[in-house]
mmCIF file of C-alpha atoms and ligand atoms in Angstrom:
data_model
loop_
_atom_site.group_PDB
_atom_site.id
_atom_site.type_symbol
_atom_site.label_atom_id
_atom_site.label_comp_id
_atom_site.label_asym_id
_atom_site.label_seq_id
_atom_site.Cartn_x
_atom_site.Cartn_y
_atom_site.Cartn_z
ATOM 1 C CA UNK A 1 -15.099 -30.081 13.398
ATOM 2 C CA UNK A 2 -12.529 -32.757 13.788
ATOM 3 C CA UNK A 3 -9.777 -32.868 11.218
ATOM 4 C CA UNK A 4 -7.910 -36.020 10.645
ATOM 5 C CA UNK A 5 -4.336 -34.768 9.130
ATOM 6 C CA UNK A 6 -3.665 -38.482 7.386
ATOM 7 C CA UNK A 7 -6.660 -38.928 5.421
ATOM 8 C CA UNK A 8 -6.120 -37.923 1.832
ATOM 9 C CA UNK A 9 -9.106 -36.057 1.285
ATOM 10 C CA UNK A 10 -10.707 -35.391 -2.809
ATOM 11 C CA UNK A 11 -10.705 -32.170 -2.462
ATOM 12 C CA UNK A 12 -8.371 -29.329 -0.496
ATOM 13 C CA UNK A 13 -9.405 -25.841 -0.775
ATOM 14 C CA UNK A 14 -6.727 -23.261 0.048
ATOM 15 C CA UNK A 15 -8.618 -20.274 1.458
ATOM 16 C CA UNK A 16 -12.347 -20.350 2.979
ATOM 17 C CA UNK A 17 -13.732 -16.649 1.659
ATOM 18 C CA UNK A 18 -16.985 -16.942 -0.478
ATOM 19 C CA UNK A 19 -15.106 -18.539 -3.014
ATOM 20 C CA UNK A 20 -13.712 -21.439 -1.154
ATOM 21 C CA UNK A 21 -15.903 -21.670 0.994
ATOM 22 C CA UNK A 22 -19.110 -22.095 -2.274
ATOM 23 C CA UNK A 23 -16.662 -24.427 -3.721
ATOM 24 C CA UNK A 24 -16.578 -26.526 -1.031
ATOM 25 C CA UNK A 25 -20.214 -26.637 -0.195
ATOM 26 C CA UNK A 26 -20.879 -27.779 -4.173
ATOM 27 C CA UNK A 27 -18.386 -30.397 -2.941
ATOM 28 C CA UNK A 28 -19.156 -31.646 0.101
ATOM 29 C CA UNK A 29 -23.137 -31.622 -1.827
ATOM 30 C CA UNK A 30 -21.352 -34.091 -4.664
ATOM 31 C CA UNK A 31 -20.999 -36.136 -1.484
ATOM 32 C CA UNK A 32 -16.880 -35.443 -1.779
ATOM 33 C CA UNK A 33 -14.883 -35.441 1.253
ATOM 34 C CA UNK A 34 -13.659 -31.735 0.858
ATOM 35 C CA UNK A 35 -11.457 -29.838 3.627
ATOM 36 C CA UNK A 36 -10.691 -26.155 3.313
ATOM 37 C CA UNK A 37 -7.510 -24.224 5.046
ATOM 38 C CA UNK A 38 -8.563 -21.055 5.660
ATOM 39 C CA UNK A 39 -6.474 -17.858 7.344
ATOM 40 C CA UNK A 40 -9.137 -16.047 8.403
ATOM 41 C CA UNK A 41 -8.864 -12.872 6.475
ATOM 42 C CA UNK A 42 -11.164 -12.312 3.875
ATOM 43 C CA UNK A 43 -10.540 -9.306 1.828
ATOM 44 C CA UNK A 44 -13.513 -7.294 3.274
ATOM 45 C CA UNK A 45 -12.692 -7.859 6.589
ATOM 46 C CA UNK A 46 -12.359 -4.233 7.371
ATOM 47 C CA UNK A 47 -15.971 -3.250 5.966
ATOM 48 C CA UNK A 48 -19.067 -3.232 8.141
ATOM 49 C CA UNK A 49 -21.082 -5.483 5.780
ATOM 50 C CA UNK A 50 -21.109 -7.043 2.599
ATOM 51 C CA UNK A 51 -23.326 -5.236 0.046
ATOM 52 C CA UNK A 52 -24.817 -6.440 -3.330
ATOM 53 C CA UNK A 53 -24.968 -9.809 -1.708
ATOM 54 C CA UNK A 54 -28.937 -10.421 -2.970
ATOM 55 C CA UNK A 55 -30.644 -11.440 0.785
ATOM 56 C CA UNK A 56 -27.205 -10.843 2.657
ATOM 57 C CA UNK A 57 -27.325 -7.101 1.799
ATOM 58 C CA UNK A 58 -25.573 -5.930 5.171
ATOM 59 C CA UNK A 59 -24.155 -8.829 6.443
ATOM 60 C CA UNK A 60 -20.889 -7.933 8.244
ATOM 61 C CA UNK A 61 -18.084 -9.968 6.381
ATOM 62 C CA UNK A 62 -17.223 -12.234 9.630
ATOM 63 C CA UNK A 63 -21.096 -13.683 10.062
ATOM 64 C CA UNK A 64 -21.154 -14.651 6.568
ATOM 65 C CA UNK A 65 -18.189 -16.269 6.509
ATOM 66 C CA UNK A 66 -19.767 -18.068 10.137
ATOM 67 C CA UNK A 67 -22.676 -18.718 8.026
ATOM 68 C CA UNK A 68 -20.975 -20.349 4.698
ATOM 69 C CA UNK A 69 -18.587 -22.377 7.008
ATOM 70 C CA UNK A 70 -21.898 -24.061 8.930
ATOM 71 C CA UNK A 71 -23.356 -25.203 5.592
ATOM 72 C CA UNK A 72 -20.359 -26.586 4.703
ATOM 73 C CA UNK A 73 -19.753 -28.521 7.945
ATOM 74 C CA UNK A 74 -23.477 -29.426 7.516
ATOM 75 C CA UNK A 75 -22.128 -32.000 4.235
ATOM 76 C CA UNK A 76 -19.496 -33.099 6.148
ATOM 77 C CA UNK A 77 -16.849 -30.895 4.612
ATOM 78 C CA UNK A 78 -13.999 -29.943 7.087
ATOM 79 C CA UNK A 79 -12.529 -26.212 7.997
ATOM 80 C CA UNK A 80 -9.243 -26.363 9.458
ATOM 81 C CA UNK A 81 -8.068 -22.412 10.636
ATOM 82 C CA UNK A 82 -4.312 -22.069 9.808
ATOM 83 C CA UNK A 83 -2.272 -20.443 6.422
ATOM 84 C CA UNK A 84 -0.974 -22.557 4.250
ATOM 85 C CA UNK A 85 3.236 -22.115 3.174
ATOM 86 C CA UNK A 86 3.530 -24.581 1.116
ATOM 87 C CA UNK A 87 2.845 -26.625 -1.734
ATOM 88 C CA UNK A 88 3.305 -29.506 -3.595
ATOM 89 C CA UNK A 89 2.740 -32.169 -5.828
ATOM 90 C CA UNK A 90 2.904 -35.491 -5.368
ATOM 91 C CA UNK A 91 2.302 -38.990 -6.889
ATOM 92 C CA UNK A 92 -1.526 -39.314 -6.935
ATOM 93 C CA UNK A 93 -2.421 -35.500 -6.077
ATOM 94 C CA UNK A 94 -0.720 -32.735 -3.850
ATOM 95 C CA UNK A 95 -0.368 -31.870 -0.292
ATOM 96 C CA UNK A 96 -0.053 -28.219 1.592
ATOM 97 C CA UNK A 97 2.131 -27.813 4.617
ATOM 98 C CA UNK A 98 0.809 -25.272 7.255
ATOM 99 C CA UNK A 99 2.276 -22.682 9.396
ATOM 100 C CA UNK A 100 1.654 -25.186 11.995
ATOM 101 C CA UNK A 101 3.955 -27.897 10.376
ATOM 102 C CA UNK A 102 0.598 -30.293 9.537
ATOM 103 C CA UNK A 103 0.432 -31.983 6.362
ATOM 104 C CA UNK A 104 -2.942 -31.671 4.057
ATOM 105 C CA UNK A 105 -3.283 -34.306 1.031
ATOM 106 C CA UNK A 106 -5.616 -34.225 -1.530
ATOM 107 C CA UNK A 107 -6.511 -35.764 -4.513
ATOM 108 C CA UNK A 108 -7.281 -32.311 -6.068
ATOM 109 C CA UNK A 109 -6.532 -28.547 -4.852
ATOM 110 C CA UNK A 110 -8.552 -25.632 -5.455
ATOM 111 C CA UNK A 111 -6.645 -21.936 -4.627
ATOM 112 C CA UNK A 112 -9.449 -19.423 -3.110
ATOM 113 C CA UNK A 113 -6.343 -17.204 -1.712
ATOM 114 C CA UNK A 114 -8.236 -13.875 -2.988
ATOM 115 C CA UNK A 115 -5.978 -10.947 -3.110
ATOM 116 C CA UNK A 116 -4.505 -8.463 -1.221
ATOM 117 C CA UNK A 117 -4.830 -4.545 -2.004
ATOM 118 C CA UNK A 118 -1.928 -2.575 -2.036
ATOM 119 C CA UNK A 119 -2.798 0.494 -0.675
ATOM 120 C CA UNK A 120 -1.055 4.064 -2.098
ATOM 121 C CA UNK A 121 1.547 5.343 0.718
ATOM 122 C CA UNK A 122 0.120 8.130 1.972
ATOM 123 C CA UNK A 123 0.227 8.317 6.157
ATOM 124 C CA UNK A 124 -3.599 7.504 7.012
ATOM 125 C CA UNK A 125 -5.233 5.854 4.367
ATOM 126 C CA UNK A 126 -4.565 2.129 5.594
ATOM 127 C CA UNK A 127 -6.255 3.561 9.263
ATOM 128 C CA UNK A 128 -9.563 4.813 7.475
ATOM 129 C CA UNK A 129 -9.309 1.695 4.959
ATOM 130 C CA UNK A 130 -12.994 -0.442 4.000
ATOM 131 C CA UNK A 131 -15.089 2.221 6.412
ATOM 132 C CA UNK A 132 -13.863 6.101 4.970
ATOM 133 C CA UNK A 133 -11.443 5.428 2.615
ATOM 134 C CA UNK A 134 -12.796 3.239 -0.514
ATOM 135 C CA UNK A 135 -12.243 2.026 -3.749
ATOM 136 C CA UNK A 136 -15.826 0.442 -4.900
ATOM 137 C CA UNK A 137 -18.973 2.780 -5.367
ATOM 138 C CA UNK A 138 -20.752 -0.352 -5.530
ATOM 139 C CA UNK A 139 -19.625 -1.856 -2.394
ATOM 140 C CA UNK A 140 -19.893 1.829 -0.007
ATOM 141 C CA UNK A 141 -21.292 4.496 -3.052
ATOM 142 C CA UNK A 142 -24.816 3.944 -1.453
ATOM 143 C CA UNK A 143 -23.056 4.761 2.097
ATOM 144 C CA UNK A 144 -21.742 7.890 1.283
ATOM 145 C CA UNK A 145 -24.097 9.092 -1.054
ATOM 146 C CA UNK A 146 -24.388 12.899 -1.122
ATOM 147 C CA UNK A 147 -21.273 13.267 0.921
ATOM 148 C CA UNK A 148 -17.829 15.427 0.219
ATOM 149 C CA UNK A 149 -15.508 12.867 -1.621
ATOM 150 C CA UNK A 150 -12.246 13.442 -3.087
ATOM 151 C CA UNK A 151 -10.279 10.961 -5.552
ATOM 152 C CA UNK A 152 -6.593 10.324 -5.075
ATOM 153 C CA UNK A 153 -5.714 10.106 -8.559
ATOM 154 C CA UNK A 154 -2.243 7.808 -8.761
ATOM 155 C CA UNK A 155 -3.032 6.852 -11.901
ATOM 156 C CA UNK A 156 -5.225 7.261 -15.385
ATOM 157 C CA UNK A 157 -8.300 5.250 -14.241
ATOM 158 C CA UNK A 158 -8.543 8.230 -11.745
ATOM 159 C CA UNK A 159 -10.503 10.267 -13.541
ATOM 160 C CA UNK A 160 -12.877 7.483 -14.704
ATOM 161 C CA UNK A 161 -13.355 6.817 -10.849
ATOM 162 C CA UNK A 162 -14.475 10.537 -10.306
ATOM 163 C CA UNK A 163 -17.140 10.294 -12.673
ATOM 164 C CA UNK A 164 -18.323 7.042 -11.321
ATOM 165 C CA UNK A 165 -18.915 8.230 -7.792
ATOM 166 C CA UNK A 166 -20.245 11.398 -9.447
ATOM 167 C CA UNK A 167 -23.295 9.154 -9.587
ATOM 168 C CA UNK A 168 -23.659 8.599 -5.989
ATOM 169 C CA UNK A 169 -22.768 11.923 -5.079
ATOM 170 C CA UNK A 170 -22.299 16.002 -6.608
ATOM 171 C CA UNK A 171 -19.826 16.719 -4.486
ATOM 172 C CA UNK A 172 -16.914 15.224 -5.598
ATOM 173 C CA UNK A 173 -13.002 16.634 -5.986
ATOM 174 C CA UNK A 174 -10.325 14.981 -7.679
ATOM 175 C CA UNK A 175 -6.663 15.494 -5.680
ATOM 176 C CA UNK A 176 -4.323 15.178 -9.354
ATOM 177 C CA UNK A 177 -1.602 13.625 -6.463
ATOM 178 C CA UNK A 178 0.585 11.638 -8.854
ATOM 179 C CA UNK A 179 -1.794 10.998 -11.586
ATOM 180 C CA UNK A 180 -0.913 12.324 -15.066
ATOM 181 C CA UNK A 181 -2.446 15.649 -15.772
ATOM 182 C CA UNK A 182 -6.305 15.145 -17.225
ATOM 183 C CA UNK A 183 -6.483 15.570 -20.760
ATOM 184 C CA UNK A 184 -8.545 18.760 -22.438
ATOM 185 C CA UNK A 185 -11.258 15.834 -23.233
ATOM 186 C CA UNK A 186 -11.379 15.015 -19.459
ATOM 187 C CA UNK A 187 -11.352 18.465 -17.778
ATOM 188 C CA UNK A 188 -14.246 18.864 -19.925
ATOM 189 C CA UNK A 189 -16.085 15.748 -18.850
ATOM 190 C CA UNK A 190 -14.808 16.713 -15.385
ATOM 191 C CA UNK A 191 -16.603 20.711 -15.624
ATOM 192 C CA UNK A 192 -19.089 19.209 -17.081
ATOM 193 C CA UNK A 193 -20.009 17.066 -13.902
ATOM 194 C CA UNK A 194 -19.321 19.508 -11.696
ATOM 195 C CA UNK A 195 -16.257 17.606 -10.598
ATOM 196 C CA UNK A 196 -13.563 20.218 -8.808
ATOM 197 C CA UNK A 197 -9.349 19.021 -10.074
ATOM 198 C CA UNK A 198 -7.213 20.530 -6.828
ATOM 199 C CA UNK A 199 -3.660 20.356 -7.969
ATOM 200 C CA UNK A 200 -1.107 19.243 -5.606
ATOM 201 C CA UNK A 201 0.127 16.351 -3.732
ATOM 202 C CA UNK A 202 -1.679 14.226 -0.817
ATOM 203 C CA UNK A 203 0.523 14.391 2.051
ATOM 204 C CA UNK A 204 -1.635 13.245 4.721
ATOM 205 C CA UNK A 205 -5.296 11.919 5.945
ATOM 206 C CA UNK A 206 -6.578 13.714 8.609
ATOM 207 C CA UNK A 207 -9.067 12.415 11.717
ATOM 208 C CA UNK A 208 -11.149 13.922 14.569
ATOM 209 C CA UNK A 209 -12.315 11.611 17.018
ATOM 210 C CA UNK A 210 -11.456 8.632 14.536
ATOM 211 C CA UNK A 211 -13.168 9.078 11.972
ATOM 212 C CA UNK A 212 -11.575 10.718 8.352
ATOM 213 C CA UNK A 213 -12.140 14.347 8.341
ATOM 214 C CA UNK A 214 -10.052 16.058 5.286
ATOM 215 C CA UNK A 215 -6.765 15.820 3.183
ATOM 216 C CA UNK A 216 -3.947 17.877 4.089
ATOM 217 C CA UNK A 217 -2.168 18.907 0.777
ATOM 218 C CA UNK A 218 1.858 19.459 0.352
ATOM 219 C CA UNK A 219 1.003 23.450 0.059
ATOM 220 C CA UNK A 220 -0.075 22.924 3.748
ATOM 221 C CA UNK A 221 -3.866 23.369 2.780
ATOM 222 C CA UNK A 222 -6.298 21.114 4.267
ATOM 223 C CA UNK A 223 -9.593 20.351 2.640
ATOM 224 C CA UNK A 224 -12.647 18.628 4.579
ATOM 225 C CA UNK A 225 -13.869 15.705 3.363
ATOM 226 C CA UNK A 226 -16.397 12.619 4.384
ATOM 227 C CA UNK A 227 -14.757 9.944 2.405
ATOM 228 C CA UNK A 228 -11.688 9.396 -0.041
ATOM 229 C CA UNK A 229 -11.776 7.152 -3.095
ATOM 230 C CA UNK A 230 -8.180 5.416 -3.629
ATOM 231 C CA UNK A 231 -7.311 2.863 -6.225
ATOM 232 C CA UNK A 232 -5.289 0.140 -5.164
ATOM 233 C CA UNK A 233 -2.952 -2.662 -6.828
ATOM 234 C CA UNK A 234 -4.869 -5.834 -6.958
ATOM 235 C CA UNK A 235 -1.942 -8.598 -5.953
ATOM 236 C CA UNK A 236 -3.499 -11.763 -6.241
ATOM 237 C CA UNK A 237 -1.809 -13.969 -3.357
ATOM 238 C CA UNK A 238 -0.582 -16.343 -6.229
ATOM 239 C CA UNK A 239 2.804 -17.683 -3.455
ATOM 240 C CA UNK A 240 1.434 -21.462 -3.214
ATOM 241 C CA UNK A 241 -0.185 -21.474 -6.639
ATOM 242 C CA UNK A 242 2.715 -20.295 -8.124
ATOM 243 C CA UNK A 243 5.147 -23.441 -6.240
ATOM 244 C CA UNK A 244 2.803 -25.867 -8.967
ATOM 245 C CA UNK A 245 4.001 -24.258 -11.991
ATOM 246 C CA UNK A 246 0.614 -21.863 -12.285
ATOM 247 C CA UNK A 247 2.113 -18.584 -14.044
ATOM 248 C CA UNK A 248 1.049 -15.403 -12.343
ATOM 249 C CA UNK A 249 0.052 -12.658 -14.684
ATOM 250 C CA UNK A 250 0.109 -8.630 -14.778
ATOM 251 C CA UNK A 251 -3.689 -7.617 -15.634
ATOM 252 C CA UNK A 252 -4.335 -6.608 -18.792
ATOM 253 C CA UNK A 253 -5.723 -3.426 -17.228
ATOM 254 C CA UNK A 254 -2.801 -2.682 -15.470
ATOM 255 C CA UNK A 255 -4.378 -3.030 -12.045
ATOM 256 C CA UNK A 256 -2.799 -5.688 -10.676
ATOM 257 C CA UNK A 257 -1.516 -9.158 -11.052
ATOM 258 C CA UNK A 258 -3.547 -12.742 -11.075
ATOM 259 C CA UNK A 259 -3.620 -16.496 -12.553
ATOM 260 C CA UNK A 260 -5.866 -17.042 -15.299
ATOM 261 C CA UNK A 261 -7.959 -20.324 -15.590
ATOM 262 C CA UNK A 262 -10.600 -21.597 -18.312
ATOM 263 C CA UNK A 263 -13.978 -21.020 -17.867
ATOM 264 C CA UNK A 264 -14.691 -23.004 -15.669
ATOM 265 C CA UNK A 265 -11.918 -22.677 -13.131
ATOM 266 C CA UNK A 266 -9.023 -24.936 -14.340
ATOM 267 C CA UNK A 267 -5.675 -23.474 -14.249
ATOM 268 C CA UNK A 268 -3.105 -24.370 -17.052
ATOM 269 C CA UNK A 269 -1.812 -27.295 -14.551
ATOM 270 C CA UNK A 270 -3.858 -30.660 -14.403
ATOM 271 C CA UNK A 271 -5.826 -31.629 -11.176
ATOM 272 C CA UNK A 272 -4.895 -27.390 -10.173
ATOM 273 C CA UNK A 273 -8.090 -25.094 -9.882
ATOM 274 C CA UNK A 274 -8.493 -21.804 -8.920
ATOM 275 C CA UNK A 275 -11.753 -19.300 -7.926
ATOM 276 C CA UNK A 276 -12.578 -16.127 -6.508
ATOM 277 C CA UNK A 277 -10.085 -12.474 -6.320
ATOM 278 C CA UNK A 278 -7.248 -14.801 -6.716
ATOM 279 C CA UNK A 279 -8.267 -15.329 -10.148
ATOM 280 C CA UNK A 280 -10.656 -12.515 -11.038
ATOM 281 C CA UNK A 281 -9.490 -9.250 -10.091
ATOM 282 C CA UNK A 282 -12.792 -7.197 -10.199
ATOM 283 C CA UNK A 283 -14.876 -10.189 -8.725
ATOM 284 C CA UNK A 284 -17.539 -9.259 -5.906
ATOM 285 C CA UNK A 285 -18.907 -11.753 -3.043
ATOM 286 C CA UNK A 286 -21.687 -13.106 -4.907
ATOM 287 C CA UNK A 287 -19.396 -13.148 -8.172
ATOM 288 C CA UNK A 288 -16.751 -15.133 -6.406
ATOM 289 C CA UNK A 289 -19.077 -17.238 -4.669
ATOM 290 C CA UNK A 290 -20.854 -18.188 -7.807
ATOM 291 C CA UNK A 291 -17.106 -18.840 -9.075
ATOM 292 C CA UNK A 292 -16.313 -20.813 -6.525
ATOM 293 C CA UNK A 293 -19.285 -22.931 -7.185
ATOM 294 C CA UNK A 294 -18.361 -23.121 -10.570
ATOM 295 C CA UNK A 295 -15.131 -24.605 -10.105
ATOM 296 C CA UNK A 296 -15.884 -26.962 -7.680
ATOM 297 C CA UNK A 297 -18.421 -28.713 -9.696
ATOM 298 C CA UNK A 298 -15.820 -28.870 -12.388
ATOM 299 C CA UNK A 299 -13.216 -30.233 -10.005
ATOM 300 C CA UNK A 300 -16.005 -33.098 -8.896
ATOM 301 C CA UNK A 301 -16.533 -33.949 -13.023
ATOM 302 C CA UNK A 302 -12.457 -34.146 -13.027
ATOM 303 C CA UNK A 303 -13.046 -36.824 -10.475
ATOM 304 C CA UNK A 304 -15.590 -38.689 -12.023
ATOM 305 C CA UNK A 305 -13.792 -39.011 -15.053
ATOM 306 C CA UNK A 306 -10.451 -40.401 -12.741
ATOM 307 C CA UNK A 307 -13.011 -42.679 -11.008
ATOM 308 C CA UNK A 308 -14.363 -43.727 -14.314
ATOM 309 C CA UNK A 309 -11.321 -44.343 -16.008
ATOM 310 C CA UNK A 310 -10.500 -46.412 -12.448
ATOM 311 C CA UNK A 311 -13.510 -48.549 -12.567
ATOM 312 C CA UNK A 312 -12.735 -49.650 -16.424
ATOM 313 C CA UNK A 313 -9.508 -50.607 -15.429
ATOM 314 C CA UNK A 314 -10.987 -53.060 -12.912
ATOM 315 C CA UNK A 315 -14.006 -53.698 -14.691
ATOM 316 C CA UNK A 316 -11.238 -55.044 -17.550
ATOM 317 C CA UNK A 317 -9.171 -57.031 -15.061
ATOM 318 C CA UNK A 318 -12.459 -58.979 -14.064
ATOM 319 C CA UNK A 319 -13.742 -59.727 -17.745
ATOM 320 C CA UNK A 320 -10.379 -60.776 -18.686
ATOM 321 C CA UNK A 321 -10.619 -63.566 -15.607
ATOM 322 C CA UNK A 322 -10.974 -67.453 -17.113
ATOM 323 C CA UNK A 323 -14.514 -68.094 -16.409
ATOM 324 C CA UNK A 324 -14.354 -71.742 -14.244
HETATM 325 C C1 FAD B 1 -12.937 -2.775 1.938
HETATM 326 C C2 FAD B 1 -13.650 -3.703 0.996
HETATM 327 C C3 FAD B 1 -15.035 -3.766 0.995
HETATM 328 C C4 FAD B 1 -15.685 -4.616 0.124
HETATM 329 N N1 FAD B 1 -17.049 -4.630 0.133
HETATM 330 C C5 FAD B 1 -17.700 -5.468 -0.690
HETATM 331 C C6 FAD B 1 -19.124 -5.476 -0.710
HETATM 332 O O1 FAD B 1 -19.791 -4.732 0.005
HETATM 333 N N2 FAD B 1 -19.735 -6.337 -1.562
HETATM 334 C C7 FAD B 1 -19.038 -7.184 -2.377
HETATM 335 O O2 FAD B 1 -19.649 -7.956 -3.098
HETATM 336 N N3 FAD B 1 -17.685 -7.165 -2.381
HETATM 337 C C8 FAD B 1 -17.005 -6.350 -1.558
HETATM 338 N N4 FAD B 1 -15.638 -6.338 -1.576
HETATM 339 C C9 FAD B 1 -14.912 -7.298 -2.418
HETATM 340 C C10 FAD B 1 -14.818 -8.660 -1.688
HETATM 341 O O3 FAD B 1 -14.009 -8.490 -0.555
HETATM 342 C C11 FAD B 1 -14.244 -9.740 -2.600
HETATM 343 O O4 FAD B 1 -15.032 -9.799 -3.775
HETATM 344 C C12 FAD B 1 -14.293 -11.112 -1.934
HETATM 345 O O5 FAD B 1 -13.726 -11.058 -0.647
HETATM 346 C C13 FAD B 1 -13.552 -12.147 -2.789
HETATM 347 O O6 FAD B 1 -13.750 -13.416 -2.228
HETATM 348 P P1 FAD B 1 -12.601 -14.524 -2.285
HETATM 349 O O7 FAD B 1 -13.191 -15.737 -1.669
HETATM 350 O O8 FAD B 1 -12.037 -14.624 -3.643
HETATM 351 O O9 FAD B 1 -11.407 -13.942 -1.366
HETATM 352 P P2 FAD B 1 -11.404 -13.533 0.177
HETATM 353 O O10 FAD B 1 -12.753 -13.190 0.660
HETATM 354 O O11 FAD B 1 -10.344 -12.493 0.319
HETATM 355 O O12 FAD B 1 -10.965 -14.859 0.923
HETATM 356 C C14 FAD B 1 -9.684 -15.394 0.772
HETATM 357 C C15 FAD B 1 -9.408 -16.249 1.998
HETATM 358 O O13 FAD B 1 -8.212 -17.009 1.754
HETATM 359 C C16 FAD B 1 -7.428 -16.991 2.912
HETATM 360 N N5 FAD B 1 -6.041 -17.272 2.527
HETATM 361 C C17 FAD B 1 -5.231 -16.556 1.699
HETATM 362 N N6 FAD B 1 -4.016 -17.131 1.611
HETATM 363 C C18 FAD B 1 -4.075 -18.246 2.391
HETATM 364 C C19 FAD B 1 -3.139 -19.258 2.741
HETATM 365 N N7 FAD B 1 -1.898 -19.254 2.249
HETATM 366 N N8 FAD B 1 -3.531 -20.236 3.589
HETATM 367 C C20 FAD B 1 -4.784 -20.261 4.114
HETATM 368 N N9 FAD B 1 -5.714 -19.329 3.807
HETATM 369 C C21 FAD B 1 -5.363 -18.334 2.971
HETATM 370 C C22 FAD B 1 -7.633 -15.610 3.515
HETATM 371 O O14 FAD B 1 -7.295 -15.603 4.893
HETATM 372 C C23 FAD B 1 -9.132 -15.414 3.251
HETATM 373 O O15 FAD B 1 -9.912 -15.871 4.333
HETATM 374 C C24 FAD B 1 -14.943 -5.457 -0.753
HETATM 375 C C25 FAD B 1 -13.544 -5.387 -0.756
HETATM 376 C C26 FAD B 1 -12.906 -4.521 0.104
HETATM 377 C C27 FAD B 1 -11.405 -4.447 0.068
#
């Protein structure tokens, strides 16, 4: 689609994933002229399809994204490829500079940046990450259902994770790694599951022919395995957000850091919105979607209140002409 970098559209959206993208579809519907900047790298990329997506259930990550950008062109609404490195405000709205040097202006800006997951350091894990190695039973549990998984516990929510994939599978071993020691409460929970606690640090993934085969402990022991459960730090990409005076949080859980809006998607700075990871941590594709279209329905009602307030100021003007 043809991108015109001088008009000042109503609407820019900073990141096209199922968030930005379902905002700007609501938008371009509202018969808004809408344009979305998007990088290209939704958070899923790395997974074969997108699950829990009711009648997408599979999809891989790329078509849908193919998919949701079509509907939006289809209401006029503009996808420009490129990342975004700056922002700012300006007199009547706010612009974004990109990579490429191009200018963006809108009269509104909506942040769909998702997040990125930091990943624990352990030589492998990033090579097996979204297919082998996983951190949502709900997005892969079905997948490897039944299989040999093992948790990396790095933290306290590790043993919580074990019993939730304990559902999808009774073969499951928790690695303690550099997670505190399970309390007497846990281990019971733990026996009680069946769930195996192998003492000793993770020093390695292991492959055959690509694919994740074991763990290789610092004892030198190796244990087989078909997948391994991780549990990353959420880091909401908050960078150009963060240039309009949006404060980026630490989650209250301790998983990660994001910006928090109202309910329905306004940030603590006027005319600033915000859907999706970027936003809510635990959010899924249909979640941040359904966000997304959330947000940019309240970003429209902004509008028609500016508009509004516009009109009466003209309207005014006229009614105080002398009538001739
Ligand atoms: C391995 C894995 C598998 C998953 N599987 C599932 C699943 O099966 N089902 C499910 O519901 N959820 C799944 N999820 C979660 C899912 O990825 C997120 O819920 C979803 O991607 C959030 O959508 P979003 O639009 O907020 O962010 P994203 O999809 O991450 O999209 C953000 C977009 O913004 C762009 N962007 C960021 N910064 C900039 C910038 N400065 N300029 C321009 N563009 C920018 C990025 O390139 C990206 O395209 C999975 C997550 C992972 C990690």
């Amino acid at each position: 689609m043809t991108h015109f970098p001088s008009v000042r559209y109503d609407a820019l959206i900073v990141g096209g994933g199922a968030a930005g993208l379902s905002a700007a579809l609501a938008l371009g519907r509202a018969r808004r002229s809408v344009v979305v900047l998007d990088g290209g790298e939704p958070r899923n990329a790395p997974a074969s399809g997108v699950h829990n997506f009711l009648t997408r259930d599979g999809t891989p990550p790329a078509e849908l994204m193919r998919l949701g950008r079509a509907e939006v062109e289809g209401y006029g609404g503009v996808v420009v490829n490129g990342e975004a490195v700056s922002a700012a405000r300006t007199e009547d709205g706010f612009t974004v500079t990109t990579a490429a040097g191009e200018t963006l202006s809108a009269r509104r800006i909506l942040f769909a940046t998702g997040l990125v997951d930091e990943l624990p350091d352990v030589p492998g894990v990033r090579e097996h990450w979204g297919t082998s190695v996983l951190h949502c039973p709900y997005c892969h549990g079905w997948e490897v259902q039944d299989r040999a998984i093992a948790i990396l516990a790095t933290g306290p929510k590790a043993v919580h994770q074990a019993l939730l994939f304990r559902q999808w599978s009774d073969r499951i071993t928790l690695f303690s790694h550099t997670a505190p020691h399970p309390t007497d409460e846990e281990r019971e929970q733990l026996a009680a599951r069946g769930i195996d606690v192998v003492e000793g640090r993770v020093v390695s993934v292991e492959s055959a022919d690509g694919t994740l085969s074991g763990v290789r402990l610092d004892d030198g022991t190796e244990h087989p395995l078909d997948a391994l459960v991780v549990a990353p730090t959420f880091t909401a990409r908050t960078d150009l957000v963060a240039q309009l005076g949006v404060e980026v949080l630490p989650h209250p859980m301790g998983v990660g850091s994001y910006i928090e809006t109202d309910a329905m998607g306004a940030t603590s700075v006027p005319g600033v919105y915000a859907a999706g990871n970027v936003t809510d941590l635990m959010a899924q594709v249909i979640t941040s979607a359904a966000d997304g279209l959330r947000a940019g329905a309240a970003l429209n009602g902004d509008l028609i209140m500016e508009d509004t307030r516009d009109a009466v100021t003209v309207y005014r003007a006229a009614q105080a002409q002398p009538v001739r």
